[in-house]
Amino acid sequence: MSVSARGLCRAFCLGLALVFAGGSSLSAQERKVPESQEEMLLSFSPAVKQVAPAVVNVFTRTVVERKVSPLFDDPFFKRFFGEAFGDLGQPRKREENSLGSGVLVSADGYVVTNHHVIENAAEIRVVLSDRRDLPARLVLDDPDTDLAVLKIESDEGDLPFLKFKDSDSLEVGDLVLAVGNPFGVGQTVTSGIVSALARTQVGVSDYNFFVQTDAAINPGNSGGALVTLDGGLIGINTAIYSRTGGSIGIGFAIPSNMVATVVQAALTGGEVMRPWAGVTGQTVTPDLAEGFGLDRPGGVLVNEVFPGGPADKAGIEVGDVVLGIDEKMVVDAQALRFRLATLGTQGKARLDVWRDRMPVVLELPLELPPETPLRDQTLLSGRQPLAGGTVANLSPALAEEIEMPGAWSGVVILEVESGSFARRFGFRPGDILVGINGETIVDVAQLRQALATTQERWRIAVNRGGRVRNLDISG
């Protein structure tokens, strides 16, 4: 047996002797290498029997429209073949079926899965481990976290479910099981270890903060359970890194602490409400850490504070470095955003801050971002360069919603219609309108007034990605 094989064998057996010999706690003091042949022969079976009944298959039916060819809309062809020629290119509806996994998280039938599993579904069905096929309704869909909560009804009493386990209790090297339905072959269990924690650069959802595992995760596993050997739900499998579409041992799960907040919102019949800090910042690099007198890189350097916002009330200043929240380390801006998102919107959170080469402890009020001013969402029309663009007043709430941190005021373009003047002149969603013909634009009402006049030439200033561009357009 090779060194790596011995190490893997030892790692797999690391928690088995503890769990199946009667211990359910996996504290650092109890983790040990198996010492006898009996310990080496222990099985995952008891844990699987406990977990598997709560993991379900999620089937969806989606109706999609596909256009045959853009040539049918071409005026050149219509000129020779008549307007009826365009009718041949009308979108055709087609049904598509997809398969994913889900996890029962309550005895009365609430199921958590991935948003991308049920996205745009016209019909959702859940198949239990005992092969019962039940219709499901969508209770809450949260694309920001790539999570969705479904509800099924059973006439046969309480359903098996998994309890959440604190994802912050995980350590790299802990044994985990992944349960789902890869490639539609049926319920499958794979084992592995926690490869890494707090992965924030994956780019799968808006709240990047993942548990990484080498337990085999493949297409169809999305929405399935990642569990510890005592049967605790530690995460929802959501993505893999792969060049072929199959598992190469790099899988990612949404931590249970985030999943629990979404499920709780579904159980209470409301929307997911997340607090905000009211700051913008950047990750502290090695060079910055040295300049600030920190012994290691990490944390968030505060660049801007929203006046009257939670950070301002807490006493945070530009130049502070946020190192932790509620005694949990913050390594970068994504980690800070995730940690805030798992907290409620009541009370306060402890902030560990580095200021003037000294640690400072502050209390951050947990508040919702305000929607002030109201967004006044408007589709612009008429013969002017922005016709076909949908605009709105920016506020902290809208900035959070469209992922533009720090864009707390002004007028933003939300959508641009295909074939419109706005699209033709190169305007894009996310552009912030700074000025028109030398006049600073403050809100949508002022923008409408500025566009109401006929102009031979338009000079429009746009902030795109932090850089102001000036467009000169002939009327």
XYZ file of C-alpha atoms in Angstrom:
475
model
C 0.000 0.000 0.000
C 1.382 3.415 -0.954
C 1.876 6.237 1.539
C -1.064 8.176 0.083
C -3.301 5.102 0.187
C -2.422 4.469 3.824
C -3.163 8.117 4.612
C -6.567 7.929 2.865
C -7.447 4.727 4.712
C -6.524 6.322 8.005
C -8.507 9.463 7.170
C -11.637 7.459 6.285
C -11.448 5.608 9.568
C -10.658 8.727 11.558
C -14.224 9.352 12.801
C -15.751 5.910 12.357
C -14.359 4.445 15.583
C -15.846 7.411 17.418
C -19.295 7.519 15.847
C -20.119 3.844 15.617
C -18.510 2.879 18.925
C -21.102 5.027 20.648
C -19.645 8.543 20.510
C -21.379 11.252 18.475
C -19.028 14.103 19.390
C -16.146 14.763 17.025
C -14.081 17.076 19.169
C -10.399 17.506 18.414
C -9.447 15.502 21.511
C -11.407 12.434 20.337
C -10.058 12.308 16.780
C -7.490 9.508 16.501
C -6.045 6.923 14.133
C -7.727 3.451 14.407
C -5.719 1.124 16.619
C -7.174 -2.316 15.882
C -8.391 -4.478 13.008
C -11.957 -4.235 14.345
C -11.836 -0.457 14.085
C -10.517 -0.733 10.515
C -13.527 -2.866 9.494
C -16.175 -0.392 10.608
C -18.737 0.700 7.969
C -20.508 3.861 6.854
C -23.747 1.873 6.677
C -25.315 3.033 9.991
C -24.830 6.687 9.030
C -26.216 6.095 5.530
C -29.320 4.345 6.898
C -29.942 7.370 9.076
C -29.433 9.964 6.340
C -30.607 8.406 3.055
C -34.400 8.454 3.692
C -34.307 12.264 3.978
C -32.577 12.805 0.618
C -34.960 13.068 -2.346
C -34.916 13.372 -6.115
C -36.272 16.583 -7.646
C -37.750 16.367 -11.155
C -38.726 19.492 -13.082
C -40.544 20.194 -16.328
C -39.736 23.456 -18.098
C -41.368 24.942 -21.195
C -38.862 26.809 -23.353
C -39.307 28.821 -26.522
C -36.738 28.539 -29.268
C -36.626 30.668 -32.391
C -35.976 28.693 -35.556
C -33.689 31.285 -37.154
C -33.238 35.080 -37.071
C -33.312 35.020 -40.896
C -37.117 34.782 -40.777
C -37.202 38.321 -39.340
C -34.828 39.703 -41.946
C -36.561 42.471 -43.996
C -34.599 41.373 -47.096
C -36.235 37.933 -47.133
C -39.667 39.295 -46.186
C -39.473 41.622 -49.181
C -39.259 38.672 -51.584
C -41.360 36.073 -49.740
C -43.934 38.302 -48.048
C -44.815 38.955 -44.427
C -46.055 35.375 -44.038
C -42.446 34.276 -44.342
C -41.797 35.746 -40.877
C -44.526 33.587 -39.357
C -42.421 30.522 -40.099
C -39.834 31.813 -37.653
C -42.171 32.222 -34.694
C -40.792 30.765 -31.440
C -41.668 27.113 -30.918
C -42.408 25.734 -27.491
C -40.611 22.668 -26.292
C -40.608 20.824 -22.998
C -37.380 20.088 -21.181
C -37.007 17.807 -18.178
C -34.217 17.992 -15.624
C -33.188 16.157 -12.510
C -31.558 17.213 -9.269
C -31.541 16.328 -5.614
C -33.031 17.780 -2.455
C -33.088 17.324 1.312
C -36.065 17.088 3.655
C -35.448 19.513 6.530
C -38.739 19.170 8.413
C -41.187 16.405 9.254
C -44.039 18.259 7.524
C -42.415 18.193 4.093
C -40.154 21.194 3.536
C -37.394 20.379 1.044
C -34.291 22.467 0.333
C -32.582 22.251 -3.041
C -30.631 24.487 -5.428
C -32.203 27.423 -7.247
C -30.633 26.262 -10.497
C -32.375 22.885 -10.146
C -35.888 24.396 -10.236
C -35.239 27.622 -12.176
C -38.110 28.482 -14.565
C -39.809 25.143 -13.827
C -43.456 24.805 -14.874
C -43.861 21.678 -12.754
C -41.846 20.259 -9.849
C -42.112 16.720 -8.477
C -40.274 15.128 -5.590
C -39.555 11.395 -5.409
C -38.839 10.049 -1.933
C -36.397 7.280 -1.125
C -39.357 4.865 -0.795
C -40.274 5.730 -4.433
C -43.345 7.826 -3.604
C -43.815 10.514 -6.272
C -45.324 13.746 -4.887
C -46.063 17.165 -6.429
C -44.127 20.045 -4.910
C -44.797 23.761 -4.736
C -42.138 26.431 -4.609
C -42.219 28.265 -1.278
C -39.117 30.439 -1.544
C -36.557 30.959 -4.285
C -33.293 32.745 -3.455
C -31.034 33.066 -6.521
C -28.491 35.063 -4.501
C -27.518 31.939 -2.560
C -28.583 29.437 -5.261
C -31.091 27.926 -2.839
C -34.799 27.139 -3.063
C -37.304 25.701 -0.589
C -40.135 23.398 -1.724
C -43.159 21.963 0.105
C -44.638 18.504 -0.360
C -47.697 16.964 1.309
C -47.768 13.384 2.619
C -50.780 11.400 3.838
C -48.597 8.926 5.695
C -47.560 10.936 8.723
C -44.264 12.615 9.493
C -41.474 12.427 6.947
C -37.822 11.646 7.725
C -35.664 14.767 7.798
C -32.154 15.950 8.603
C -31.217 18.429 11.289
C -28.803 21.237 10.572
C -25.355 21.076 12.115
C -23.224 24.156 12.726
C -21.006 24.438 9.640
C -18.501 26.442 11.672
C -17.786 23.267 13.664
C -16.200 21.664 10.574
C -12.450 21.225 10.325
C -10.343 20.436 7.287
C -9.854 16.664 7.236
C -13.234 15.786 8.767
C -15.029 12.860 7.134
C -18.221 13.672 5.192
C -20.746 11.835 3.022
C -22.399 13.241 -0.118
C -25.860 11.852 -0.912
C -27.732 12.586 -4.134
C -28.738 11.268 -7.543
C -25.761 11.705 -9.911
C -26.508 11.295 -13.635
C -30.003 10.038 -12.730
C -28.749 6.567 -11.824
C -30.538 6.575 -8.446
C -29.639 7.536 -4.923
C -25.881 7.313 -4.451
C -23.595 7.819 -1.471
C -19.963 8.908 -1.771
C -17.459 9.586 0.976
C -14.536 11.907 1.392
C -13.077 14.569 3.589
C -13.464 18.308 3.973
C -10.721 19.618 1.687
C -11.032 23.304 2.543
C -13.303 25.794 4.273
C -14.488 29.305 3.449
C -13.806 29.140 -0.283
C -14.777 32.643 -1.427
C -13.443 32.786 -4.994
C -15.620 30.104 -6.606
C -18.066 32.438 -8.389
C -21.079 30.104 -8.158
C -23.479 32.440 -6.318
C -23.602 35.975 -4.967
C -22.634 34.767 -1.487
C -19.432 32.855 -2.194
C -18.384 30.967 0.923
C -18.224 27.242 0.333
C -17.227 23.998 1.998
C -14.909 22.150 -0.379
C -14.903 18.343 -0.371
C -13.326 15.527 -2.363
C -16.428 13.317 -1.965
C -17.513 12.560 -5.537
C -20.168 15.049 -6.688
C -21.525 14.826 -10.237
C -24.373 16.331 -12.308
C -27.618 15.417 -10.547
C -26.047 15.763 -7.106
C -26.996 19.459 -7.042
C -29.250 20.124 -4.073
C -28.193 16.941 -2.308
C -26.892 16.553 1.223
C -23.380 16.849 2.581
C -23.461 15.265 6.019
C -21.118 14.425 8.855
C -20.889 10.892 10.219
C -23.302 11.656 13.052
C -26.013 12.440 10.475
C -25.880 16.240 10.698
C -26.642 18.275 7.576
C -23.511 20.340 7.110
C -24.126 21.658 3.581
C -26.045 21.505 0.298
C -23.963 20.265 -2.641
C -24.131 22.867 -5.366
C -21.190 22.827 -7.786
C -18.037 21.070 -8.935
C -14.846 22.121 -10.605
C -14.399 19.945 -13.673
C -13.030 20.077 -17.203
C -15.021 17.044 -18.340
C -18.362 17.381 -16.540
C -17.539 14.602 -14.088
C -16.073 14.659 -10.611
C -12.343 15.162 -10.211
C -12.529 15.510 -6.450
C -13.247 19.239 -6.173
C -16.816 19.804 -5.057
C -18.479 22.721 -3.284
C -21.347 22.848 -0.815
C -23.283 25.801 0.591
C -22.630 25.810 4.369
C -25.547 24.782 6.576
C -25.487 28.093 8.470
C -26.454 29.899 5.270
C -28.986 27.224 4.275
C -30.656 27.486 7.683
C -31.348 31.208 7.261
C -33.100 30.605 3.924
C -35.129 27.697 5.306
C -36.134 29.752 8.352
C -37.397 32.510 6.062
C -39.485 29.927 4.180
C -40.914 28.458 7.382
C -42.021 31.888 8.577
C -43.611 32.696 5.230
C -41.474 35.719 4.511
C -38.633 36.829 2.300
C -34.961 36.386 3.047
C -33.950 39.548 4.897
C -30.235 40.206 5.242
C -28.459 42.927 7.191
C -25.840 45.136 5.605
C -22.796 46.912 6.961
C -22.935 50.146 4.992
C -19.275 50.038 3.975
C -17.166 49.295 0.949
C -13.746 47.777 1.297
C -10.962 45.682 -0.121
C -9.122 42.588 0.979
C -5.911 43.273 2.901
C -2.925 42.073 0.861
C 0.516 41.162 2.270
C 1.825 44.645 1.410
C -1.117 46.340 3.121
C -0.825 44.055 6.135
C 2.797 45.060 6.605
C 1.905 48.731 6.375
C -0.869 48.377 8.968
C 1.303 46.393 11.350
C -0.677 43.153 10.982
C 1.166 39.868 11.351
C -0.633 38.321 8.363
C -2.766 39.359 5.357
C -6.534 39.138 5.591
C -9.462 41.239 6.692
C -11.315 44.049 4.954
C -9.843 47.542 4.648
C -12.718 50.058 4.873
C -12.654 52.511 1.957
C -16.041 54.198 2.352
C -18.720 54.456 5.037
C -22.373 55.197 4.270
C -23.462 58.231 6.375
C -25.966 57.168 9.009
C -25.603 53.493 8.136
C -24.848 50.633 10.556
C -21.059 50.958 10.249
C -21.277 54.698 10.802
C -23.394 54.134 13.927
C -20.855 51.565 15.159
C -18.030 54.079 14.862
C -16.199 52.462 11.941
C -13.835 54.833 10.165
C -12.234 54.862 6.741
C -8.880 53.096 7.111
C -10.103 50.582 9.706
C -9.500 46.889 9.003
C -12.365 44.533 9.871
C -10.793 41.269 11.095
C -13.800 39.413 12.499
C -17.525 39.443 13.141
C -19.112 37.698 16.129
C -15.684 36.201 16.900
C -15.470 34.536 13.468
C -12.509 35.466 11.293
C -13.073 37.580 8.178
C -10.468 36.932 5.485
C -11.915 39.037 2.654
C -14.910 41.101 1.558
C -16.872 38.006 0.451
C -16.409 36.433 3.875
C -17.701 39.585 5.586
C -20.763 39.596 3.320
C -21.436 35.914 4.040
C -21.059 36.286 7.796
C -23.504 39.202 7.824
C -25.985 37.266 5.688
C -26.200 34.456 8.243
C -27.194 36.866 11.019
C -30.674 38.197 11.697
C -31.841 41.774 11.400
C -32.274 42.324 15.125
C -29.738 43.221 17.780
C -26.024 43.827 17.249
C -22.934 41.957 16.116
C -19.429 42.199 17.550
C -16.843 43.600 15.152
C -13.133 43.060 15.693
C -11.347 46.001 14.077
C -7.686 46.943 13.639
C -7.129 50.690 13.991
C -3.838 52.564 14.356
C -1.976 49.284 14.990
C -4.303 48.431 17.871
C -7.308 46.061 18.205
C -10.684 47.723 18.732
C -14.036 46.057 19.467
C -17.190 47.723 18.101
C -20.882 46.859 18.036
C -22.549 46.815 14.606
C -26.349 47.309 14.550
C -28.006 44.613 12.433
C -30.238 46.596 10.088
C -31.777 46.209 6.652
C -30.475 48.441 3.863
C -32.901 51.349 3.358
C -34.661 51.931 0.065
C -34.355 55.694 0.116
C -35.166 57.188 -2.307
C -37.838 54.903 -3.766
C -36.611 53.297 -6.971
C -39.217 54.866 -9.335
C -38.441 52.179 -11.953
C -39.177 53.572 -15.424
C -38.974 52.298 -19.013
C -37.738 55.224 -21.100
C -39.295 55.886 -24.499
C -39.330 58.484 -27.256
C -36.735 59.553 -29.812
C -33.716 59.936 -27.564
C -30.588 57.809 -27.011
C -31.791 56.083 -23.830
C -35.128 54.872 -25.245
C -35.622 51.198 -24.430
C -33.648 51.385 -21.212
C -35.237 50.693 -17.832
C -33.831 52.948 -15.098
C -34.272 53.332 -11.335
C -33.121 55.458 -8.434
C -30.217 53.858 -6.594
C -30.430 53.242 -2.852
C -28.569 50.949 -0.451
C -31.360 48.354 -0.835
C -31.249 48.387 -4.634
C -27.443 48.406 -4.646
C -27.473 45.206 -2.560
C -30.129 43.666 -4.788
C -28.230 44.222 -8.041
C -24.798 43.572 -6.524
C -23.365 47.049 -6.844
C -21.876 47.646 -3.384
C -21.228 51.296 -2.689
C -23.536 52.514 -5.479
C -25.821 54.180 -2.976
C -27.159 57.096 -5.035
C -27.812 58.192 -8.599
C -29.744 56.635 -11.502
C -28.850 53.161 -12.761
C -29.828 51.327 -15.945
C -31.436 48.011 -14.963
C -32.310 46.581 -18.374
C -31.827 47.409 -22.051
C -34.298 46.145 -24.658
C -32.946 44.329 -27.681
C -33.056 46.494 -30.817
C -33.675 49.709 -28.877
C -31.879 53.041 -29.208
C -30.233 52.424 -25.841
C -28.823 49.091 -27.026
C -27.715 50.583 -30.349
C -25.740 53.330 -28.610
C -24.018 50.847 -26.309
C -25.716 51.423 -22.956
C -25.613 48.444 -20.595
C -27.334 47.259 -17.403
C -25.333 48.550 -14.446
C -24.417 51.850 -16.108
C -24.942 54.802 -13.758
C -26.103 57.947 -15.535
C -23.930 60.816 -14.298
C -24.967 63.711 -16.506
C -26.775 64.806 -19.677
C -25.653 67.814 -21.682
C -23.655 69.141 -18.729
C -26.481 68.710 -16.201
C -25.811 66.365 -13.258
C -28.471 63.659 -12.991
C -29.703 63.081 -9.439
C -32.878 61.026 -9.838
C -35.251 59.477 -12.384
C -37.620 62.446 -12.347
C -34.803 64.792 -13.336
C -33.642 62.311 -16.005
C -37.095 62.204 -17.596
C -37.183 65.995 -17.672
C -33.718 66.185 -19.268
C -34.744 63.701 -21.984
C -38.049 65.436 -22.763
C -36.424 68.171 -24.837
C -35.384 67.702 -28.462
C -31.633 67.916 -28.952
C -29.459 67.885 -32.061
C -26.611 66.487 -30.023
C -26.557 64.528 -26.778
C -23.609 64.446 -24.397
C -24.200 61.691 -21.858
C -21.765 60.855 -19.028
C -21.934 57.282 -17.721
C -20.157 55.644 -14.794
C -19.327 52.086 -15.833
C -17.346 49.952 -13.415
C -15.977 52.975 -11.587
C -14.845 54.815 -14.733
C -16.767 57.742 -16.225
C -17.295 57.568 -19.996
C -18.548 60.497 -22.053
C -20.711 59.628 -25.060
C -21.326 62.171 -27.836
C -24.451 61.191 -29.806
C -26.040 63.016 -32.724
C -29.771 63.612 -32.435
